Structures are given as structure tokens and as C-alpha cells.
PDB file with one MODEL, atoms N, CA, C and O in Angstrom:
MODEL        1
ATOM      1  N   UNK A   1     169.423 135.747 151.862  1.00  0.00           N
ATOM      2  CA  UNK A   1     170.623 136.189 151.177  1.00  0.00           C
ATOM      3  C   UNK A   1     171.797 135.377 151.703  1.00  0.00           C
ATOM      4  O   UNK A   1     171.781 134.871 152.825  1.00  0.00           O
ATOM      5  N   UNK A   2     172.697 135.282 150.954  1.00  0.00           N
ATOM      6  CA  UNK A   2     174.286 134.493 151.400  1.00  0.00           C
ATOM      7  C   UNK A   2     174.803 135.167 152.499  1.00  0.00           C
ATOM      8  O   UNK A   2     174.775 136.389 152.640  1.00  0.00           O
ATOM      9  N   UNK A   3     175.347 134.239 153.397  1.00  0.00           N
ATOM     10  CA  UNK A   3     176.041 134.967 154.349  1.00  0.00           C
ATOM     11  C   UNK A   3     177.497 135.603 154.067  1.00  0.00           C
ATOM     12  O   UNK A   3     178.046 136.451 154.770  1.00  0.00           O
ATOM     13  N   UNK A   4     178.029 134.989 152.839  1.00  0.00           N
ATOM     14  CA  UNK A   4     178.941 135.762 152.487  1.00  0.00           C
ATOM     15  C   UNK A   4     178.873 137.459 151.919  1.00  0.00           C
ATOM     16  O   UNK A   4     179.897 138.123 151.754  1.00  0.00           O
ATOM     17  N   UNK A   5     178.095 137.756 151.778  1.00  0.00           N
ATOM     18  CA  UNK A   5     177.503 138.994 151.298  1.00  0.00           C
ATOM     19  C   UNK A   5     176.666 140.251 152.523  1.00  0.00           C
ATOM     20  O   UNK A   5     175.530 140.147 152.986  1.00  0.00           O
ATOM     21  N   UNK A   6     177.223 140.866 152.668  1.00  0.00           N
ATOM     22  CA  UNK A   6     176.378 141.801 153.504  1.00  0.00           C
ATOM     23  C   UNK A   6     174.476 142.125 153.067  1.00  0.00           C
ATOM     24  O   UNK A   6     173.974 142.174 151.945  1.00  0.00           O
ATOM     25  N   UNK A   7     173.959 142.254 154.105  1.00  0.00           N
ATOM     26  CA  UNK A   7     172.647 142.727 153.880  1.00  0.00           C
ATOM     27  C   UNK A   7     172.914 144.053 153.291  1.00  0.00           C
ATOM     28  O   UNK A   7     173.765 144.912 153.521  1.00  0.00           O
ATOM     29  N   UNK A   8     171.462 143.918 152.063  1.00  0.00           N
ATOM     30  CA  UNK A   8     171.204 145.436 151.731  1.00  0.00           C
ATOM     31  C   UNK A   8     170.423 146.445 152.307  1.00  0.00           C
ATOM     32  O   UNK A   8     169.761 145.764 153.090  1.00  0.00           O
ATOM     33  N   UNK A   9     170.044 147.588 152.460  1.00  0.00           N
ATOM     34  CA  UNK A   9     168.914 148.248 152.708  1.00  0.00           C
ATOM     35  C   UNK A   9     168.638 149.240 151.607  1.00  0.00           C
ATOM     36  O   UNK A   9     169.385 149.822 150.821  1.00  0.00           O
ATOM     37  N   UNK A  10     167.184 149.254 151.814  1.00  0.00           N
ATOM     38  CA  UNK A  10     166.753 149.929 150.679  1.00  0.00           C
ATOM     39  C   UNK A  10     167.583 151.216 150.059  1.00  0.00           C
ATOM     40  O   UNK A  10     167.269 151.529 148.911  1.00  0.00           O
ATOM     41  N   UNK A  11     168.469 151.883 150.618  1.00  0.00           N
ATOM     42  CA  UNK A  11     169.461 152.570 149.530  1.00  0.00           C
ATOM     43  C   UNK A  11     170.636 152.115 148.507  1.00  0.00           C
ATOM     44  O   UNK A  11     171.416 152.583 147.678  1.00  0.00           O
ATOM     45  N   UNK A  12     170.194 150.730 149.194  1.00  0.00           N
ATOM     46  CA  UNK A  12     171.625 149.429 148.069  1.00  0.00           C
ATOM     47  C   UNK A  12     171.174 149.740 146.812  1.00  0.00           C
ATOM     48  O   UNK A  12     170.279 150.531 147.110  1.00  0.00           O
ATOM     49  N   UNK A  13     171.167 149.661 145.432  1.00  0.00           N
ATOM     50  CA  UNK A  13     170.804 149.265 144.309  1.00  0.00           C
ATOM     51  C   UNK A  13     172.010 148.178 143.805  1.00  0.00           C
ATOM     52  O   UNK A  13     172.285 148.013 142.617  1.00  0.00           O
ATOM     53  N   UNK A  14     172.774 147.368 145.080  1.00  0.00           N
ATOM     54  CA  UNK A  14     173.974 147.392 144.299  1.00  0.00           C
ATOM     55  C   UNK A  14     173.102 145.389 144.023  1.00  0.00           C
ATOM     56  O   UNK A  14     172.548 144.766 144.930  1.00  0.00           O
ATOM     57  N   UNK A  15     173.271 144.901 142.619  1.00  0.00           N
ATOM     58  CA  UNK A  15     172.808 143.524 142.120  1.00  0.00           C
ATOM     59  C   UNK A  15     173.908 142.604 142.414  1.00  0.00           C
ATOM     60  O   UNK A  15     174.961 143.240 142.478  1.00  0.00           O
ATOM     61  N   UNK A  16     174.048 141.516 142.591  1.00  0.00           N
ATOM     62  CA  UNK A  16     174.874 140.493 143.187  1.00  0.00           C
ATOM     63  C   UNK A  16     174.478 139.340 142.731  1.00  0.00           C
ATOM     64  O   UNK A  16     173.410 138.750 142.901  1.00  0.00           O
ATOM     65  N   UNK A  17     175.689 138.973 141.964  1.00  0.00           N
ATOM     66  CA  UNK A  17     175.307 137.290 140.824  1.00  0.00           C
ATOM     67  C   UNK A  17     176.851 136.387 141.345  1.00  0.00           C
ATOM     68  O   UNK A  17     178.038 136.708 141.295  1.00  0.00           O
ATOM     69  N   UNK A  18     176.203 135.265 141.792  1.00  0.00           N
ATOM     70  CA  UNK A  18     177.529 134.490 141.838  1.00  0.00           C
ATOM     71  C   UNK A  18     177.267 133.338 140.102  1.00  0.00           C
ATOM     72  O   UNK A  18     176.305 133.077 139.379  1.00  0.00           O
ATOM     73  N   UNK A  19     178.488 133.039 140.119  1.00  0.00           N
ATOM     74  CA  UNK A  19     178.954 132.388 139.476  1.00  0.00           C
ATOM     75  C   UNK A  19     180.588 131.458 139.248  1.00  0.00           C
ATOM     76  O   UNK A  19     181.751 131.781 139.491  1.00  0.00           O
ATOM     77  N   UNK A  20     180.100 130.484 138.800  1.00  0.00           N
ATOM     78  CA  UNK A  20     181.502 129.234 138.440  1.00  0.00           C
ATOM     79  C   UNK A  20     182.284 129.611 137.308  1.00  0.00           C
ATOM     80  O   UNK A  20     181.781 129.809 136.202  1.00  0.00           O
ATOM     81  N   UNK A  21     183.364 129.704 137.529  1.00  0.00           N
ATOM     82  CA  UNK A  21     184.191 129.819 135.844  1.00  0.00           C
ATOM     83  C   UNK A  21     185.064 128.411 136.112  1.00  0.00           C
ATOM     84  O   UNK A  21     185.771 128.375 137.119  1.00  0.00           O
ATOM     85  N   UNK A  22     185.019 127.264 135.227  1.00  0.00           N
ATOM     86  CA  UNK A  22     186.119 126.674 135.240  1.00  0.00           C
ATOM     87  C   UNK A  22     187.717 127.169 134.640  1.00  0.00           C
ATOM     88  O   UNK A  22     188.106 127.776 133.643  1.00  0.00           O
ATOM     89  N   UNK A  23     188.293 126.624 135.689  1.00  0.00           N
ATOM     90  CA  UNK A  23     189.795 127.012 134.858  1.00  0.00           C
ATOM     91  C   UNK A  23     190.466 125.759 134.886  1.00  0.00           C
ATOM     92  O   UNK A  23     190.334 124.887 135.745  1.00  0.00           O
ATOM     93  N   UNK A  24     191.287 125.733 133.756  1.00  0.00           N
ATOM     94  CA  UNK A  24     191.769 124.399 133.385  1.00  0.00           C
ATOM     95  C   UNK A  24     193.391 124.510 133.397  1.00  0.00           C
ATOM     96  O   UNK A  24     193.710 125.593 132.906  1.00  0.00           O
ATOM     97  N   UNK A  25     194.253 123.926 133.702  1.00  0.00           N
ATOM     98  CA  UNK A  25     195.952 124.054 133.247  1.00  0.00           C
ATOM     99  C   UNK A  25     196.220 123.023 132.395  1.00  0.00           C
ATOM    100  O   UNK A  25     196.325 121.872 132.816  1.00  0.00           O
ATOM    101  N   UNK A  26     196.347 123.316 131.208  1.00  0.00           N
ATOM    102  CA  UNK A  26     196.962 122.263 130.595  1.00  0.00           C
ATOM    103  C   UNK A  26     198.067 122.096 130.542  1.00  0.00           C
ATOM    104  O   UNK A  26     198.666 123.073 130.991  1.00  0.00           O
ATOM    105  N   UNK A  27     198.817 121.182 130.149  1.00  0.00           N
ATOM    106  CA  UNK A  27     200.233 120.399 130.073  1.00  0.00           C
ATOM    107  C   UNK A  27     201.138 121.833 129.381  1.00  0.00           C
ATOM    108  O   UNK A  27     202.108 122.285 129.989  1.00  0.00           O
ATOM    109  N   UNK A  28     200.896 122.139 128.708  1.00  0.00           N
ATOM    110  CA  UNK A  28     201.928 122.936 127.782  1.00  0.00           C
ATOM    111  C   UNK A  28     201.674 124.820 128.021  1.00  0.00           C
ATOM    112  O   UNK A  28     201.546 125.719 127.189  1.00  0.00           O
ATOM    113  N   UNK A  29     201.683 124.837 129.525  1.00  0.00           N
ATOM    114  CA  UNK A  29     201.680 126.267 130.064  1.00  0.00           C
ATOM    115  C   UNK A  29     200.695 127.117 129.733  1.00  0.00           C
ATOM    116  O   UNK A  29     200.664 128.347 129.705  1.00  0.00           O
ATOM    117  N   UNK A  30     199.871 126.273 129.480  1.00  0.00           N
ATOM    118  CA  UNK A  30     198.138 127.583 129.284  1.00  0.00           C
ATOM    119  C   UNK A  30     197.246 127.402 129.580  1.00  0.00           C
ATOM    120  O   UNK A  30     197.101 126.180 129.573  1.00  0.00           O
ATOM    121  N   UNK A  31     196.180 127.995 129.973  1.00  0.00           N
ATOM    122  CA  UNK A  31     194.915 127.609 130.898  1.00  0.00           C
ATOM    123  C   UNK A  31     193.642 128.057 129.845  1.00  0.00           C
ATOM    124  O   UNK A  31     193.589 128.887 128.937  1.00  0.00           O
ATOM    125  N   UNK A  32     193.029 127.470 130.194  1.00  0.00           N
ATOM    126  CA  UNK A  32     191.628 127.413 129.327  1.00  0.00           C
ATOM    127  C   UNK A  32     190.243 127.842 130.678  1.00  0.00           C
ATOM    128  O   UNK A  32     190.411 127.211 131.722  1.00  0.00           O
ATOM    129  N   UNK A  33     189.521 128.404 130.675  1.00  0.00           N
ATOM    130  CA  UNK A  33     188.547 128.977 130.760  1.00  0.00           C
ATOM    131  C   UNK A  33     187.254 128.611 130.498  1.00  0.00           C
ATOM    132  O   UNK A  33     187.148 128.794 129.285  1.00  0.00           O
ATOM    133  N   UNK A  34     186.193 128.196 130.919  1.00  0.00           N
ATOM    134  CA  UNK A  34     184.946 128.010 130.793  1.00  0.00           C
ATOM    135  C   UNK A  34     183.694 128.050 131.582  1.00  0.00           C
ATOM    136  O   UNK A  34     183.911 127.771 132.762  1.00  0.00           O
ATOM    137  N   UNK A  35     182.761 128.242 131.382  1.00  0.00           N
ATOM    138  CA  UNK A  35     181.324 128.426 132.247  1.00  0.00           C
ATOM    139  C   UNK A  35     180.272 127.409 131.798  1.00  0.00           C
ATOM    140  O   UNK A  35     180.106 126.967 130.661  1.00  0.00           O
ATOM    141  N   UNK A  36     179.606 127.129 132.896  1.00  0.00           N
ATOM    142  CA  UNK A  36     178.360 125.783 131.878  1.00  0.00           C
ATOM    143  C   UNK A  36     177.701 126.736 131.328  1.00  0.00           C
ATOM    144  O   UNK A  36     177.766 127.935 131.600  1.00  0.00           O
ATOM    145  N   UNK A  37     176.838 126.034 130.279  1.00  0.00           N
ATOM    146  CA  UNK A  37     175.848 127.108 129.701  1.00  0.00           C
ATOM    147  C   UNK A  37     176.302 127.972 128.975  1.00  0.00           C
ATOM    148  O   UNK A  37     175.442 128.431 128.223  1.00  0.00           O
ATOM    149  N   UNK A  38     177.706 128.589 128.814  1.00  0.00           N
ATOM    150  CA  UNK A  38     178.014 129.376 128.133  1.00  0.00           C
ATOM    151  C   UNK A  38     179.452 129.161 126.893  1.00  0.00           C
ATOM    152  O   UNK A  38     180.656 128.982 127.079  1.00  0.00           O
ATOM    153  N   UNK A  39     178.772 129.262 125.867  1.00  0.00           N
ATOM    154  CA  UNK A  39     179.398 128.698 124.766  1.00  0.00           C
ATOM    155  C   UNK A  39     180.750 129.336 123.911  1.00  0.00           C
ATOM    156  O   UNK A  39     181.005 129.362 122.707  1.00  0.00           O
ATOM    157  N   UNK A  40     181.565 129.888 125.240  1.00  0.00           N
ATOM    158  CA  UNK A  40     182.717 130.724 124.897  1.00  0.00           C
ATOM    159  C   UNK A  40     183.772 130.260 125.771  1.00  0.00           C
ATOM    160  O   UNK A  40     183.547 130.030 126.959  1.00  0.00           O
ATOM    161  N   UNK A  41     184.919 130.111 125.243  1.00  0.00           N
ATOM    162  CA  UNK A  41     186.404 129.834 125.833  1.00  0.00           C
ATOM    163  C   UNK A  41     187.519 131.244 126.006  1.00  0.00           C
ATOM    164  O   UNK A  41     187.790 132.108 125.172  1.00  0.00           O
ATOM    165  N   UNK A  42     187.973 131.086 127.308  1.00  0.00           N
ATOM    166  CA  UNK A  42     189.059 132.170 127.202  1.00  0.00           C
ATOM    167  C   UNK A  42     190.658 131.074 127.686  1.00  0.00           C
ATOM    168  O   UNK A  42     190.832 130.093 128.409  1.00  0.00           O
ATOM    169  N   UNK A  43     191.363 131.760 126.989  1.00  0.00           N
ATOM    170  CA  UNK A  43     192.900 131.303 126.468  1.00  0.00           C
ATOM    171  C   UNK A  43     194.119 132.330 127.128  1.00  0.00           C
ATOM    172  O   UNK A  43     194.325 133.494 126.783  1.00  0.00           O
ATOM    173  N   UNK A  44     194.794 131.625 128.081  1.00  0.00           N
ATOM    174  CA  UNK A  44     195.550 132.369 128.617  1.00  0.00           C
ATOM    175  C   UNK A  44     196.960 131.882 129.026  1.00  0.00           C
ATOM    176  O   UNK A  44     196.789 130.761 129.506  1.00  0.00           O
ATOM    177  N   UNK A  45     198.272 132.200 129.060  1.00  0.00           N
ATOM    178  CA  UNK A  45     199.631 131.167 129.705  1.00  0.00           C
ATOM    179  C   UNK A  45     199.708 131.741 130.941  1.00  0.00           C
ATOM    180  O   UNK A  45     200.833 131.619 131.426  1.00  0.00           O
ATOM    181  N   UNK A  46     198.611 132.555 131.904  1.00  0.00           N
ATOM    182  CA  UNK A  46     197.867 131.894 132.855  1.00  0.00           C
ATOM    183  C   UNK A  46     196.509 132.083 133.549  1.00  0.00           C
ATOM    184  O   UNK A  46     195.823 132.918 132.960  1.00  0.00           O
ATOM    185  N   UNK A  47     196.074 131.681 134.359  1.00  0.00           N
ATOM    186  CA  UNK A  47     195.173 131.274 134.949  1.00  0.00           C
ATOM    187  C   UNK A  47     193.980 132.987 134.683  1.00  0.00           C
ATOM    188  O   UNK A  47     192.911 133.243 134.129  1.00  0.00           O
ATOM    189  N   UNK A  48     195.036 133.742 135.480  1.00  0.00           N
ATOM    190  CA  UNK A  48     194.227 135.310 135.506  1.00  0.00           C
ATOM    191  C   UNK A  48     194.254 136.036 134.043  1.00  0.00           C
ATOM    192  O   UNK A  48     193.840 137.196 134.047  1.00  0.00           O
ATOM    193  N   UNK A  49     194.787 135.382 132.509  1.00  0.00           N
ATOM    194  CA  UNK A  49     195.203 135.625 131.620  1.00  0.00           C
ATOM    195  C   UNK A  49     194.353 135.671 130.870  1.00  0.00           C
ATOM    196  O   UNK A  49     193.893 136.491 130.075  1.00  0.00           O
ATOM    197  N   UNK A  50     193.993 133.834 131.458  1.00  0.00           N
ATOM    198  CA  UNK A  50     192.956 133.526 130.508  1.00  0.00           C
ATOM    199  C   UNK A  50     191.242 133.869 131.213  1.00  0.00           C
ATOM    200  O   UNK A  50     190.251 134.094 130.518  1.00  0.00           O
ATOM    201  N   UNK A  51     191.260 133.842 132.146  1.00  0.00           N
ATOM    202  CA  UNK A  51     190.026 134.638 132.927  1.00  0.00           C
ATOM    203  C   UNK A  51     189.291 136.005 132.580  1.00  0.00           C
ATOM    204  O   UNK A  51     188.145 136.419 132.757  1.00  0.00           O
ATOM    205  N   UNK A  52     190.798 136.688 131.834  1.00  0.00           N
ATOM    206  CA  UNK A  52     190.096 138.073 131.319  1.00  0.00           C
ATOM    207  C   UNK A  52     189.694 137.854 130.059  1.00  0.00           C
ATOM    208  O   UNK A  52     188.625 138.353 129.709  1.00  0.00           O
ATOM    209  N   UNK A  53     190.645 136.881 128.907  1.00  0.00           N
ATOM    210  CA  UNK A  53     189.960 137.056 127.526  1.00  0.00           C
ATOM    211  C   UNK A  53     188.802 136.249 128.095  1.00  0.00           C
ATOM    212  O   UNK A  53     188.073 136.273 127.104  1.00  0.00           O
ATOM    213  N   UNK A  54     188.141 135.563 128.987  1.00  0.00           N
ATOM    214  CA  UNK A  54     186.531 134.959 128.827  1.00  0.00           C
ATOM    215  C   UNK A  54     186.114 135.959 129.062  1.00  0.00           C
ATOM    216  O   UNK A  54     185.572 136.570 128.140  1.00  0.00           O
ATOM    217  N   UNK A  55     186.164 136.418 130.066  1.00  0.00           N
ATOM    218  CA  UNK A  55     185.413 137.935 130.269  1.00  0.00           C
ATOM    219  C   UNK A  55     185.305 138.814 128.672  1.00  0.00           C
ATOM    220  O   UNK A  55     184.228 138.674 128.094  1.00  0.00           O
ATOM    221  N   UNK A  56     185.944 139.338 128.253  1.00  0.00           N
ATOM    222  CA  UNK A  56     186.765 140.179 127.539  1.00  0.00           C
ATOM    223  C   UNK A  56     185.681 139.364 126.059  1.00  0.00           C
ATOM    224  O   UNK A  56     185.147 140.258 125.401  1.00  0.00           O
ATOM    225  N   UNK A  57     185.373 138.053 125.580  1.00  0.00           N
ATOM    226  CA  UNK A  57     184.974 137.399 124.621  1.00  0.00           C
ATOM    227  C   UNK A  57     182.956 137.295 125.036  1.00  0.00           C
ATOM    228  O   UNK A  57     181.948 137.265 124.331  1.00  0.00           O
ATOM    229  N   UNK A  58     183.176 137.273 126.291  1.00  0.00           N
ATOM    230  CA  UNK A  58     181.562 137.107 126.641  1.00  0.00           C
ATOM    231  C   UNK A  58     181.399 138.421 126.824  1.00  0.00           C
ATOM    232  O   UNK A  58     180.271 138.228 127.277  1.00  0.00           O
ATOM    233  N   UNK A  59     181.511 139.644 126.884  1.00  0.00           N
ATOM    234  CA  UNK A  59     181.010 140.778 126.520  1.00  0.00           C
ATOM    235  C   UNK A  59     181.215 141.127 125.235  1.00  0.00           C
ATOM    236  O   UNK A  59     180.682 142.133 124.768  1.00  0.00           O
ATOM    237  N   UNK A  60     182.212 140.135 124.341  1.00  0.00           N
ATOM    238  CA  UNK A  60     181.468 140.857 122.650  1.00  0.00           C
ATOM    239  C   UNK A  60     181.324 139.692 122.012  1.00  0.00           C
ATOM    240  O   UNK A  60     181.831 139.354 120.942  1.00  0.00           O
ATOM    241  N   UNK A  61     180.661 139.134 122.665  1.00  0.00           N
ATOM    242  CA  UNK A  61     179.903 137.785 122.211  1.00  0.00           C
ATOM    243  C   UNK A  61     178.178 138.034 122.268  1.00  0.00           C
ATOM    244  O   UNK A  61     177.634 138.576 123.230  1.00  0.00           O
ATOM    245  N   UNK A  62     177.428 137.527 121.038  1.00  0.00           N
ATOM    246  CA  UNK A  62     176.267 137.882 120.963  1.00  0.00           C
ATOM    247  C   UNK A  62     175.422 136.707 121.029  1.00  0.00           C
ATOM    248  O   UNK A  62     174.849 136.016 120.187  1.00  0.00           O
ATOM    249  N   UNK A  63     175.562 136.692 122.808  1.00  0.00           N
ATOM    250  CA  UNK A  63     174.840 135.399 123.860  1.00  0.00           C
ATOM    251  C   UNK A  63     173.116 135.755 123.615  1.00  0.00           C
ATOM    252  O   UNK A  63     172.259 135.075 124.179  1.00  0.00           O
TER     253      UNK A  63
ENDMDL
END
């Protein structure tokens, strides 16, 4: 297991996924959002803005 992560013991059920989101700043005050592999963009004027519509688009997105 990662050392960033505490050990579980068998009363954990708790699941643990890392993952990359790119975030992008573009020139004209808005950030763009993306994951490899995953074929959805989130749009934000900023960074944590646009982080939630990806979130927010990949749960009603039919991956």
C-alpha cells in the first residue's frame, strides 16, 4: 500500500483510488480540466471551478 495512506485492518471497508486530473489556465481567465482516458472536460474562471463541473459532468456522463 502507499505510504501516503494509512494501513487498513480488516474493519476498514474504506476503497482508495488515486488519480491525475489535469488542470490547465488559459490566457483569458479560465481553466480547463481533464483526465487521460476520460473523454470529458470541466470549464471553470478557476482552477477549483472548473474541477467541480469535471466531477459534476463525469458523474452524469454515461462512461
Amino acid at each position: 500500500m502507499s505510504s501516503t495512506f494509512a494501513e487498513t485492518d480488516s474493519t476498514d471497508y474504506t476503497r482508495r483510488h488515486m488519480t491525475t486530473l489535469l488542470l490547465e489556465e488559459r490566457g483569458d481567465d479560465a481553466w480547463v480540466v481533464t483526465q487521460g482516458g476520460v473523454n470529458v472536460e470541466g470549464h471553470g474562471q478557476t482552477a477549483a471551478q472548473a474541477a467541480a463541473d469535471y466531477c459534476q459532468r463525469v458523474e452524469n456522463a454515461d462512461l
